[in-house]
Coordinates of C-alpha atoms in Angstrom, one line a residue:
X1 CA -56.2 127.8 -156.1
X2 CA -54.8 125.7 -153.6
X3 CA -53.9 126.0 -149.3
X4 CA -50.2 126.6 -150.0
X5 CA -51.5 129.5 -152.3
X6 CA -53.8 130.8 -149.6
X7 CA -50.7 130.2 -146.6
X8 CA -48.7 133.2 -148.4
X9 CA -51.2 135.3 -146.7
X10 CA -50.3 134.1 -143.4
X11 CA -49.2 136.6 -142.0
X12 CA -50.8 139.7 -143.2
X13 CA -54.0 137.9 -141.5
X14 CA -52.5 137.5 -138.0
X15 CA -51.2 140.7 -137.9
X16 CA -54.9 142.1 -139.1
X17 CA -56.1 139.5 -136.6
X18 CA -53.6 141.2 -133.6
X19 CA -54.6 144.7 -134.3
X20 CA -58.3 143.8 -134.8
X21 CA -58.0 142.1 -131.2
X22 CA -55.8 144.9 -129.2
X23 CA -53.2 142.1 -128.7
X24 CA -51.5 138.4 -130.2
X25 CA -53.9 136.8 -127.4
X26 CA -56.3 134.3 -129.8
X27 CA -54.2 135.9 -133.3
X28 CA -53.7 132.3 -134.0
X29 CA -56.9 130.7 -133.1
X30 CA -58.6 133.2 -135.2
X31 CA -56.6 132.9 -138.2
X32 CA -56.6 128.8 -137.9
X33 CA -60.5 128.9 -138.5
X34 CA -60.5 131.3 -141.6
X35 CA -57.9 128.8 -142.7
X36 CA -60.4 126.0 -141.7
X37 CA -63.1 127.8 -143.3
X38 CA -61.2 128.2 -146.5
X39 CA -60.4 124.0 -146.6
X40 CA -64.1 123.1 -146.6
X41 CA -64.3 125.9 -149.3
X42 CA -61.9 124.2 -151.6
X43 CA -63.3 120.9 -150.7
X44 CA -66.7 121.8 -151.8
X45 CA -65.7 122.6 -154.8
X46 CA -65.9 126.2 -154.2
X47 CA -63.7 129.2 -155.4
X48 CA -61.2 131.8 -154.8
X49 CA -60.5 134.2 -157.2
X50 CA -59.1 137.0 -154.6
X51 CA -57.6 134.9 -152.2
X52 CA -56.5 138.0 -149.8
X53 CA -59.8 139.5 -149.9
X54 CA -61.5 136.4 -149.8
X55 CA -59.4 135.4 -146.7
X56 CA -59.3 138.8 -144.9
X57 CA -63.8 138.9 -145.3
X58 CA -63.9 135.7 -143.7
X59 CA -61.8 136.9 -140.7
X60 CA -63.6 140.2 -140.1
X61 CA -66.8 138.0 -140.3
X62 CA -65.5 135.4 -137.9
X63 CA -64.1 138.1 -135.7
X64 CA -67.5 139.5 -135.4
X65 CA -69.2 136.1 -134.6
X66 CA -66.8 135.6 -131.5
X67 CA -67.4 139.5 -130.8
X68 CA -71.8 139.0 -130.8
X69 CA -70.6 135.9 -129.1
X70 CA -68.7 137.4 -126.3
X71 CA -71.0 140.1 -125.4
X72 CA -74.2 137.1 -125.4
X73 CA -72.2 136.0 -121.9
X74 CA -73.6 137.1 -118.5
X75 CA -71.0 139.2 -116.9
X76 CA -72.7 139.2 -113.5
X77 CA -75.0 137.4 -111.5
X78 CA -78.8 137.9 -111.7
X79 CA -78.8 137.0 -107.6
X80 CA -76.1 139.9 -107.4
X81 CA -77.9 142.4 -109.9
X82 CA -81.4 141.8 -108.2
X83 CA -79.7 142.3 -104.6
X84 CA -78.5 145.7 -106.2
X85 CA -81.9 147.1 -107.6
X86 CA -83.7 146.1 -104.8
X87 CA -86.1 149.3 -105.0
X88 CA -89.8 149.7 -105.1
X89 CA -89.8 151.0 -108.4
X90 CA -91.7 148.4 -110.9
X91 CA -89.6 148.7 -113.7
X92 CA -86.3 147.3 -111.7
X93 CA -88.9 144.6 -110.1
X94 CA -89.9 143.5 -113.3
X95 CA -86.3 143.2 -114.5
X96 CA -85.4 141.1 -111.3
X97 CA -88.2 138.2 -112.0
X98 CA -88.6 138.0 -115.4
X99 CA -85.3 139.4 -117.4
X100 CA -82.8 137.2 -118.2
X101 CA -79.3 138.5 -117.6
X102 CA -77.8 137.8 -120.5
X103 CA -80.7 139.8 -122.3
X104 CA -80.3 142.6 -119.6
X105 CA -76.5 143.2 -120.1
X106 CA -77.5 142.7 -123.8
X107 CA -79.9 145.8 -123.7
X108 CA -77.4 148.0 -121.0
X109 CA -74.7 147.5 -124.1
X110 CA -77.2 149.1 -126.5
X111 CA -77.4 152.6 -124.5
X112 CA -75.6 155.4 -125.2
X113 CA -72.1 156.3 -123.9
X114 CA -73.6 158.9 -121.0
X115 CA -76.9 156.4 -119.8
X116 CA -74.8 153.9 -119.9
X117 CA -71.9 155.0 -117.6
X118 CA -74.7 156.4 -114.9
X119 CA -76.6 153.1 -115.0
X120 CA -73.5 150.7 -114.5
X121 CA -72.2 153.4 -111.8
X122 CA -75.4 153.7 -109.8
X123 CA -76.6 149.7 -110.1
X124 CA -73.2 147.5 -110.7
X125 CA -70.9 149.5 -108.8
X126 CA -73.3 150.9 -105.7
X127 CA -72.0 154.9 -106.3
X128 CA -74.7 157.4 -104.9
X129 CA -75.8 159.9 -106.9
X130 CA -73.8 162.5 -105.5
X131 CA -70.7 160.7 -106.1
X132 CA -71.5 160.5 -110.2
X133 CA -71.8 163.8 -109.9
X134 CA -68.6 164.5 -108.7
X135 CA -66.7 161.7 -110.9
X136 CA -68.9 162.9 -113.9
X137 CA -68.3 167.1 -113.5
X138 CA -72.3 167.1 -113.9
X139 CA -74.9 168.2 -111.5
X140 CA -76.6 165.6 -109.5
X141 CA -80.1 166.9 -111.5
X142 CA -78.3 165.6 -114.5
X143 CA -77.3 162.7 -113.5
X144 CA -81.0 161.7 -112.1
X145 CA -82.2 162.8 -115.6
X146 CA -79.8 160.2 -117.0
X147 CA -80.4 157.5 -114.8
X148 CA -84.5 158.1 -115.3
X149 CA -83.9 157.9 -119.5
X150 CA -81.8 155.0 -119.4
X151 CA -84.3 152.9 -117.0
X152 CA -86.6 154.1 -119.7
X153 CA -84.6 153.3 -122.7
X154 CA -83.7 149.8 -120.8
X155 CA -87.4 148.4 -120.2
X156 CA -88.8 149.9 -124.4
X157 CA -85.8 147.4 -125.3
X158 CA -86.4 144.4 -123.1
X159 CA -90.1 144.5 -124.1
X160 CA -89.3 145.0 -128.0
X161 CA -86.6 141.9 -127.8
X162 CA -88.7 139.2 -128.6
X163 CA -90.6 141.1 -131.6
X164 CA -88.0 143.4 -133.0
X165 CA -86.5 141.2 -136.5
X166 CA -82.6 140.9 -136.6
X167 CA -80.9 143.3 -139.0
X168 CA -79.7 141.3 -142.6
X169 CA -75.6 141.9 -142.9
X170 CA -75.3 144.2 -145.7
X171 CA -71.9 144.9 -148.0
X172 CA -70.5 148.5 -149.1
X173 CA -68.8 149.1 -152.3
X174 CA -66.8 152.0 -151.6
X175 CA -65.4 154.7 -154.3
X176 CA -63.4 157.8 -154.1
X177 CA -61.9 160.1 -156.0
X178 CA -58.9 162.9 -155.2
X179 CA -56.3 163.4 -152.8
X180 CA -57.1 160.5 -150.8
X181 CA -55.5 160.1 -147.1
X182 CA -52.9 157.1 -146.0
X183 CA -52.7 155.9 -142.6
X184 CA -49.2 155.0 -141.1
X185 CA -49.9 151.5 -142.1
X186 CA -49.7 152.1 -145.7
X187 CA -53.7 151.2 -145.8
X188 CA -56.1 154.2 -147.1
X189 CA -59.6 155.3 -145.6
X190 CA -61.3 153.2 -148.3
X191 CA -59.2 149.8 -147.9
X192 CA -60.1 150.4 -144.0
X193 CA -63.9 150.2 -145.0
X194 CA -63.7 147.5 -147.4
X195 CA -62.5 144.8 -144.4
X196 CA -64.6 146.5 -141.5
X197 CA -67.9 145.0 -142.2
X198 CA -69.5 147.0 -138.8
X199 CA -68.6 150.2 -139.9
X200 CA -70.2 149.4 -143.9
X201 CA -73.8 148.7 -141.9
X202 CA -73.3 151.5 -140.0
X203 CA -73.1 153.7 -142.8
X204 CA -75.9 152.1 -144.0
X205 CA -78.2 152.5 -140.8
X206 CA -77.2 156.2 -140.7
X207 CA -77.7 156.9 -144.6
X208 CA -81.7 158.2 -144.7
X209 CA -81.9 159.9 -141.6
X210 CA -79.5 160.7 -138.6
X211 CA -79.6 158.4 -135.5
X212 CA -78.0 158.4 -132.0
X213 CA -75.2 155.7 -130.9
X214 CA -77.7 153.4 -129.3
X215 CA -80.1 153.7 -132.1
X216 CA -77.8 152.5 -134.2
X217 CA -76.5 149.8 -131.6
X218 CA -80.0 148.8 -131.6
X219 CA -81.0 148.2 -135.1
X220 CA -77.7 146.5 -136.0
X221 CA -77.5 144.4 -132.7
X222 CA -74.2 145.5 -131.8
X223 CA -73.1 146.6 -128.5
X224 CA -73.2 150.4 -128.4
X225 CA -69.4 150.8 -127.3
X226 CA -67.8 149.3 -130.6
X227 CA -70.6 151.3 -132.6
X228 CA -69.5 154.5 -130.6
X229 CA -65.6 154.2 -131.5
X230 CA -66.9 153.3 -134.9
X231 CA -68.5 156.2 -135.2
X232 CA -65.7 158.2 -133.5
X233 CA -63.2 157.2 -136.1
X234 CA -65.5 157.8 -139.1
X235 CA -66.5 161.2 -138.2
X236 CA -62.8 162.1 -137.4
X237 CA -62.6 161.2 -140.8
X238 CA -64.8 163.2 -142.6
X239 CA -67.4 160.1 -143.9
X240 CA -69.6 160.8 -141.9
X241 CA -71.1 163.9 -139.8
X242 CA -72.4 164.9 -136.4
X243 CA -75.0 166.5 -135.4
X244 CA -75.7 169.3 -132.7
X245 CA -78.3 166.9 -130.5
X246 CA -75.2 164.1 -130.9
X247 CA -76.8 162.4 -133.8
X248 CA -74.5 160.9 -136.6
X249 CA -75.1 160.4 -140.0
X250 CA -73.6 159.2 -143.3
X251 CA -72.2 162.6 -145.1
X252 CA -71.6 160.7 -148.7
X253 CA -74.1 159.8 -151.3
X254 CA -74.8 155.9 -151.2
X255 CA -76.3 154.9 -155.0
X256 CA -79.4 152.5 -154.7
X257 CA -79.3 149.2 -156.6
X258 CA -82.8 150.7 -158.3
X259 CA -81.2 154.2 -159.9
X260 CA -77.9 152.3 -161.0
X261 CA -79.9 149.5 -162.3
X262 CA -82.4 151.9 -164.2
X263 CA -79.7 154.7 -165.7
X264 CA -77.2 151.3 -166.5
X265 CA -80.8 150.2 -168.7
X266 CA -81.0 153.5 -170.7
X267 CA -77.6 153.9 -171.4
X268 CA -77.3 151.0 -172.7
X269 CA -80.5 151.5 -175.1
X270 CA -78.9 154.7 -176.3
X271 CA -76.0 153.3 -177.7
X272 CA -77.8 150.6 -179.3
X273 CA -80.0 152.8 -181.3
X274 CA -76.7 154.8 -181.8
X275 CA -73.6 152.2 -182.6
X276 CA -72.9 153.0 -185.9
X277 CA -72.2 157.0 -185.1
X278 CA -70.4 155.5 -181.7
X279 CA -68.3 152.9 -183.5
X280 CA -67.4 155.0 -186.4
X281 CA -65.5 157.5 -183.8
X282 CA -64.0 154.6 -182.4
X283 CA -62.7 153.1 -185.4
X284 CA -61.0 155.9 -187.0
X285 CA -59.5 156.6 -183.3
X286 CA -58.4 153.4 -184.0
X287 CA -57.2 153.7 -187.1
X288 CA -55.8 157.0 -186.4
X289 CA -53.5 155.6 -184.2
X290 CA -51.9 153.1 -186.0
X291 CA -50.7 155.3 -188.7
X292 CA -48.7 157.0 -185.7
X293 CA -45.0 157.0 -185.9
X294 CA -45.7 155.8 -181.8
X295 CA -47.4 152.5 -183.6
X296 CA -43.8 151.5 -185.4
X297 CA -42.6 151.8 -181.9
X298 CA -44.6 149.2 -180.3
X299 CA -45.3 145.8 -180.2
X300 CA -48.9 144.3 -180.9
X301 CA -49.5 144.1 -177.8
X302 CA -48.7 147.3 -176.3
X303 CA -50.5 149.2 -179.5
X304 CA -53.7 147.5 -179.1
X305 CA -53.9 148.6 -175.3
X306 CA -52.8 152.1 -176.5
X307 CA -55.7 151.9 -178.9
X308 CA -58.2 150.8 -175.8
X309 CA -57.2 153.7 -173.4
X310 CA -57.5 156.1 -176.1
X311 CA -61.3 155.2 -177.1
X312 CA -61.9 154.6 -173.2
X313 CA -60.8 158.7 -173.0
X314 CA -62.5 159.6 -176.2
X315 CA -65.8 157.6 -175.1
X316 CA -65.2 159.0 -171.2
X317 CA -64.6 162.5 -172.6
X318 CA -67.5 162.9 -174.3
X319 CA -69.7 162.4 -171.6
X320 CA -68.3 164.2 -169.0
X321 CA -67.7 167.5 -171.5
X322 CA -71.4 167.1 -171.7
X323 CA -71.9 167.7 -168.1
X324 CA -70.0 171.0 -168.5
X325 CA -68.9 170.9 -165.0
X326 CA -66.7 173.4 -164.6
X327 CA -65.1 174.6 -161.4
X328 CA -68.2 172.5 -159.7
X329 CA -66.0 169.4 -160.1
X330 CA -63.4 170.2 -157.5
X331 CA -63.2 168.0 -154.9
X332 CA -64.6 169.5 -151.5
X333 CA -61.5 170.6 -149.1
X334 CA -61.0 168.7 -146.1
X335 CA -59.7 169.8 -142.4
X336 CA -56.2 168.2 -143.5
X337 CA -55.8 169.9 -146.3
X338 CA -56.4 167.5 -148.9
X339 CA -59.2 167.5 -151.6
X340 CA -61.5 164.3 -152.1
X341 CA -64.5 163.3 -152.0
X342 CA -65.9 159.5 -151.5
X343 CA -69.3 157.7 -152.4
X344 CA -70.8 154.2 -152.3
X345 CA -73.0 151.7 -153.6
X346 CA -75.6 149.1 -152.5
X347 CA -74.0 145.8 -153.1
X348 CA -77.0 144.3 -154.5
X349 CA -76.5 146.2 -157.4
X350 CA -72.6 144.3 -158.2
X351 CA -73.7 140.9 -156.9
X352 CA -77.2 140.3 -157.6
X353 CA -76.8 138.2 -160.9
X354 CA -80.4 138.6 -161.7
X355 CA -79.4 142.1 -162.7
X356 CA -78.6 141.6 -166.2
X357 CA -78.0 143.6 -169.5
X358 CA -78.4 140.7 -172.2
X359 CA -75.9 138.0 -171.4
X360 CA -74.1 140.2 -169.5
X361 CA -74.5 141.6 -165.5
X362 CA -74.7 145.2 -165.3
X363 CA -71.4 145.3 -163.5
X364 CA -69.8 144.7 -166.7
X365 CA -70.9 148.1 -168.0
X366 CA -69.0 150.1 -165.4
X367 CA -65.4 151.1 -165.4
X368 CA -63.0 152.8 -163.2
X369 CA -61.0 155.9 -164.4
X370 CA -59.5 157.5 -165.4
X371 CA -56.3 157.5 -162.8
X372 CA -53.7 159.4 -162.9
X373 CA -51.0 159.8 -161.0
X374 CA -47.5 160.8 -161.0
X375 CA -43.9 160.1 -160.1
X376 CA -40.2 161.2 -159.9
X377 CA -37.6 158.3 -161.0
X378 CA -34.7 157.8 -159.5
X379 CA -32.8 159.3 -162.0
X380 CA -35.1 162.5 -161.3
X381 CA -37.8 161.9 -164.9
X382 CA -41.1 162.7 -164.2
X383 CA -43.6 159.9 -164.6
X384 CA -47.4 159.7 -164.8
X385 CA -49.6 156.7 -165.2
X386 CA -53.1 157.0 -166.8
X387 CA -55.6 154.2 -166.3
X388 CA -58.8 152.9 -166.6
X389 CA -59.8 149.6 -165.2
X390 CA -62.7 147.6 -167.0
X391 CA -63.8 143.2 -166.5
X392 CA -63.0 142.7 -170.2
X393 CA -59.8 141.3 -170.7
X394 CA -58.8 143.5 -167.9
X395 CA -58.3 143.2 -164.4
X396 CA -61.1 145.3 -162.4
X397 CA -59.1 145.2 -159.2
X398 CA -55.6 146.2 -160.5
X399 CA -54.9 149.2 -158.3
X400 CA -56.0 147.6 -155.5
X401 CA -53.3 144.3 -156.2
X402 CA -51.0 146.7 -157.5
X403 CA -50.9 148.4 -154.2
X404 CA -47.5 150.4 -154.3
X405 CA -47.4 152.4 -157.8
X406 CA -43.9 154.1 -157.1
X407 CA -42.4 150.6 -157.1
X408 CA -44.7 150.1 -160.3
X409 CA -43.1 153.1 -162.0
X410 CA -39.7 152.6 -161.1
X411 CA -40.3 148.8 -162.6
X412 CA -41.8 150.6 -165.7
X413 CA -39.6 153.0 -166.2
X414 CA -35.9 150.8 -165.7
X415 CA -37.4 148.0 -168.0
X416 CA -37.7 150.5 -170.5
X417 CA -34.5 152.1 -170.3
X418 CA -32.9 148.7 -170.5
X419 CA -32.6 147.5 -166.8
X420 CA -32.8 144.1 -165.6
X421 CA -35.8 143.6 -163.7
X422 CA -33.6 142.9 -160.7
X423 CA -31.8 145.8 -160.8
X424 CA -35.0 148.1 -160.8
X425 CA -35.6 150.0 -158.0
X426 CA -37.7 148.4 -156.1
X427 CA -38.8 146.6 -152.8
X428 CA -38.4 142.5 -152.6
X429 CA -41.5 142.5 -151.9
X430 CA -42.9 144.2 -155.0
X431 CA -40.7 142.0 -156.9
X432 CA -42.2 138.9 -155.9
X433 CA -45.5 140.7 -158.3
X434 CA -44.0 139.8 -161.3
X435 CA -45.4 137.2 -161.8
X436 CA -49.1 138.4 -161.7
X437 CA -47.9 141.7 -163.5
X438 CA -47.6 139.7 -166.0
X439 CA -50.7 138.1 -165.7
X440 CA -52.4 141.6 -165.7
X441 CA -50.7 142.7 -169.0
X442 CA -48.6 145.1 -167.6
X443 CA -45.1 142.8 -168.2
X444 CA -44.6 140.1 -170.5
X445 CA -41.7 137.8 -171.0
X446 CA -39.9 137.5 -174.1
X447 CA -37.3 135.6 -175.0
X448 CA -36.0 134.4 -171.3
X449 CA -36.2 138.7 -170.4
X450 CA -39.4 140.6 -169.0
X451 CA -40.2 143.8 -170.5
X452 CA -42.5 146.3 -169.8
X453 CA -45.5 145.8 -171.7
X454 CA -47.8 148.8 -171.9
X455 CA -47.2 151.9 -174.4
X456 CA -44.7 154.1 -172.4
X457 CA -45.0 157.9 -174.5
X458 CA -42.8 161.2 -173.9
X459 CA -45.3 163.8 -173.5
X460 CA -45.3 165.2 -177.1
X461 CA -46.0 161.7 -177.9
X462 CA -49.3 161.2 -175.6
X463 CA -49.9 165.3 -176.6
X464 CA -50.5 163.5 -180.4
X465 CA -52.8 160.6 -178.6
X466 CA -54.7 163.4 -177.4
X467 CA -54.8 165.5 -180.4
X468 CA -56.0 162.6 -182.4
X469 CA -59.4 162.1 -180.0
X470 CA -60.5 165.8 -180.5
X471 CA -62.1 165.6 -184.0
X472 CA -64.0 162.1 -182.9
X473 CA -65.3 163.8 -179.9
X474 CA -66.3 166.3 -181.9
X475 CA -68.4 163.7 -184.0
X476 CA -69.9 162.0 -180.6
X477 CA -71.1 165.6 -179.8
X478 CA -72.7 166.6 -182.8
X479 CA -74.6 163.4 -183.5
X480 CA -75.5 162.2 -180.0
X481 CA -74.5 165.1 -177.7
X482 CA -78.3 166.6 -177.1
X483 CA -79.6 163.4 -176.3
X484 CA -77.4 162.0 -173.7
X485 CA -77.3 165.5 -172.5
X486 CA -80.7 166.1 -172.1
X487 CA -80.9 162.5 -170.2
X488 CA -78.3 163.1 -168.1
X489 CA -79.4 166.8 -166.7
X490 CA -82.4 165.2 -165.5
X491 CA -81.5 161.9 -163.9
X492 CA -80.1 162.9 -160.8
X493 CA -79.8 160.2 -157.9
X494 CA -82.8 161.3 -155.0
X495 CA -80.8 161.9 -151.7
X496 CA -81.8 162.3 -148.2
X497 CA -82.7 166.0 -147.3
X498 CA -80.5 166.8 -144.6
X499 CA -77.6 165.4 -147.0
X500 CA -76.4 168.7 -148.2
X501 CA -72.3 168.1 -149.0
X502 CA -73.4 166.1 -151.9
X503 CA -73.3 168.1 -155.4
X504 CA -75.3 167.4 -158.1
X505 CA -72.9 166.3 -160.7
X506 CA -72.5 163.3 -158.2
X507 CA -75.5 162.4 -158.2
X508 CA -75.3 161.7 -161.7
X509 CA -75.3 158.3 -162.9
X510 CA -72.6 155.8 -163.0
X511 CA -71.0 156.3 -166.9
X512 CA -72.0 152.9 -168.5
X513 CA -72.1 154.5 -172.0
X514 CA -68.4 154.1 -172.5
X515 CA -68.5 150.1 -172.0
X516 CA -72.0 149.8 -173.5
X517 CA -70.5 150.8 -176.7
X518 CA -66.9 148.4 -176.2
X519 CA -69.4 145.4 -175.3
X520 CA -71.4 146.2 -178.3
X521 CA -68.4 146.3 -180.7
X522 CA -67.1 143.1 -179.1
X523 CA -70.3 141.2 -179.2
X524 CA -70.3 142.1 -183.1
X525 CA -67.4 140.8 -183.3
X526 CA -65.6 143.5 -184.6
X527 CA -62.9 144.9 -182.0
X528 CA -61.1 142.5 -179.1
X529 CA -62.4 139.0 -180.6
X530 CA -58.6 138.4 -181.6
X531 CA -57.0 138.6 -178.3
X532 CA -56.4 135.8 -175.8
X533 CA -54.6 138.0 -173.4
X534 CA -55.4 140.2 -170.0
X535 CA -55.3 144.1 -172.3
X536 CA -55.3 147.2 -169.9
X537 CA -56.4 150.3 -171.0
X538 CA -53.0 152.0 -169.3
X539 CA -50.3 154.0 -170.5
X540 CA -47.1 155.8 -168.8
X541 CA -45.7 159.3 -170.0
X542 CA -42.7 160.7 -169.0
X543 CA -41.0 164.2 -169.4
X544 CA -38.2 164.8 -172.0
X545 CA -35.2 165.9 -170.2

């Protein structure tokens, strides 16, 4: 990784940087010290093996540095706010001759929206009570009541300052599943949490019980305005909920570090003690497939990756059949319409590398999938892809590189119908993925022309992939079905008690069983020790006209 591979990026970060800002006004100084930031990286030695999400974490943390920065400033004279509480109360005495301003205006920003507007009317700008009353549409006893609770508020947080511990950063790792919402931008609610490190620990503060605005302001040390439009925009969203009293809190389950850590542990165990019943199912799957017509068809490659998504279904498949979830799995309906549902995960868990399974971090046992997804061609053939996304000889992150999958389909689909690359319908910009498309195993280049290189089925062909799993799953159930099933009906996830929109097939664990078994085989050395290549577990279907 060099600069001029990180410069590409330009761009995108100083329009993130503009928006982030409300205006171009310090885009570029902003953006010239991730880039500084990312020199002394390099120089060190150090590496980046997601350049754009490396780059856009170190501008959302360098944003929020200027931004604690910014509101450490005194905004007004402590002559001119003692001349303005001149009173013969104690409290606004005591603030006068031994506050500092800067810690004063500190605490103010940590009120809530309503004591904070009465206390900056009444002290900063001289208004009577009467005319906050009028401006506000409240009575004058409610604006007195206001005042008196944020003078209270004001002196338990001055005194608590210089004890209170500052809050430790903390990361999100966001999931979801269902008809997710886009923004105009292109971006989706999740890709909007992953770079907005304020709203992750606010979802974090609010997780175990529900809080107001300035409690949360509080414990994270953030000025209560950007917490409030935080808050605003995440319970416009659905991710989190507000209460009657004007509390908010988290409305998704977070999984601990602990529970992940622990069911990750069993699962693991189980098929241990069980790999010769797991590995016999996946080896005739294996060989099952091969003797398919569909095998003549394709190359080595593109076989062996039909062979991994077909024991990732058959090894996902039997554990979810187990759950017997029924119409219970249906995503909850949303106010737009759509059906989805999103969870988390304490970050600890991924990048704590004393968390280990053997040789291996626990990380390495999890998977996404499987994702579907469909599409028309522009010749009018319906497409679907079907993916699951795993760290051996796979890229974890593909989908979220990938980014636009109609372009990815349209690329799919004209490569295999003959089309130059270049011809394909798609955007300049999707073209110049190529490249790491190839790199990913989706493409490969042969002889001087790039193909599309995962199995691409009609669907009576992916109809026989299917038929083909149903007598191995049968196997996996009879032999190891009461077990796992008796494990998995009991370890259910603890959860907060007023958290009551989360269902208890998600509270489940996290399915490790799937890769436990394809780390187990490969560690024996009997299935993926021959490849030197990236190996997706993805296929595309499309309809017969």
């Amino acid at each position: 990784m060099t600069m001029d591979d990180l410069l590409q990026y330009y761009d995108y970060l100083n329009r993130l940087a503009g928006s982030k800002l409300g205006s171009q006004d310090g885009a570029d100084d902003l953006v010239a010290d991730v880039y500084l930031a990312a020199f002394a990286h390099l120089k060190r030695g150090g590496k980046i093996e997601h350049p754009k999400t490396w780059l856009v974490s170190v501008l959302m943390n360098k944003l929020n540095s200027r931004l604690r920065k910014k509101y450490s400033r005194s905004f007004v004279s402590i002559d001119l706010f003692g001349d303005s509480l001149s009173s013969d109360e104690d409290f606004e005495r005591e603030l006068i001759q031994s506050e500092e301003a800067s810690e004063l205006r500190r605490e103010l920003l940590m009120l809530s929206r309503l004591h904070r507007e009465v206390l900056i009317r009444y002290y900063f700008n001289g208004e009577d009570i009467a005319s906050i009353s009028e401006a506000l549409g409240v009575p004058e006893g409610t604006v007195k009541r206001r005042l008196f609770d944020g003078r209270q508020t004001l002196k338990k947080g001055l005194e608590q300052m210089n004890t209170q511990e500052n809050k430790i950063p903390r990361r999100l790792n966001i999931w979801n599943s269902g008809d997710f919402p886009t923004f105009p931008n292109g971006n989706d609610l999740i890709a909007h949490i992953e770079v907005n490190f304020l709203e992750q620990n606010i979802l974090y503060e609010a997780y175990e019980k529900p809080l107001k605005p300035s409690e949360i302001a509080r414990a994270l040390g953030v000025p209560a305005p950007y917490v409030e439009s935080e808050l605003d925009f995440l319970a416009d969203n659905e991710v989190m909920a507000k209460t009657p009293d004007g509390k908010y809190y988290t409305d998704f389950l977070i999984k601990k570090a602990e529970f992940n850590n622990n069911s990750a542990l069993w699962q693991n165990e189980f098929v241990k003690r069980n790999f010769d019943v797991f590995w016999k199912a996946m080896s005739g799957l294996m060989s099952d497939v091969e003797k398919t017509d569909i095998a003549k068809k394709l190359n080595p490659r593109q076989l062996k990756k039909l062979q991994r998504w077909a024991v990732m279904r058959l090894l996902q498949k039997f554990r979810q059949d187990l759950l017997d979830l029924g119409d219970n799995f249906e995503c909850p309906l949303r106010n737009d319409g759509r059906r989805w549902f999103i969870g988390g995960s304490e970050s600890e868990f991924f990048n704590d590398q004393s968390l280990k399974i053997g040789k291996y971090h626990i990380g390495s046992y999890g998977y996404s999938g499987l994702r579907n997804a469909c599409f028309t061609a522009p010749d009018g053939t319906l497409l679907w892809t079907h993916e699951f996304d795993t760290d051996l000889y796979d890229n974890p992150h593909r989908w979220c590189h990938i980014g636009d999958y109609d372009s990815l389909a349209n690329l799919l689909w004209g490569l295999f119908n003959g089309i130059p690359v270049e011809e394909c319908n798609i955007s300049t910009i999707f073209l110049e993925k190529t490249e790491s498309l190839i790199i990913w195993g989706i493409l490969a280049r042969e002889n001087g022309k790039i193909i599309a290189d995962i199995p691409i089925l009609s669907e009576s062909e992916y109809a026989v992939i299917l038929k083909l799993i149903e007598p191995w799953h049968k196997l996996l159930t009879e032999k190891l079905g009461k077990e796992l099933s008796e494990y998995l009906s009991t370890a259910l996830e603890p959860i907060p008690p007023h958290l009551k929109s989360v269902p208890d097939w998600l509270r489940r664990p996290f399915d490790y069983t799937a890769m436990s078994a394809v780390r187990e085989a490969f560690d024996r050395g009997l299935w993926l020790s021959d490849i030197d290549y990236c190996c997706p577990p993805m296929v595309m279907r499309y309809r017969e006209k």
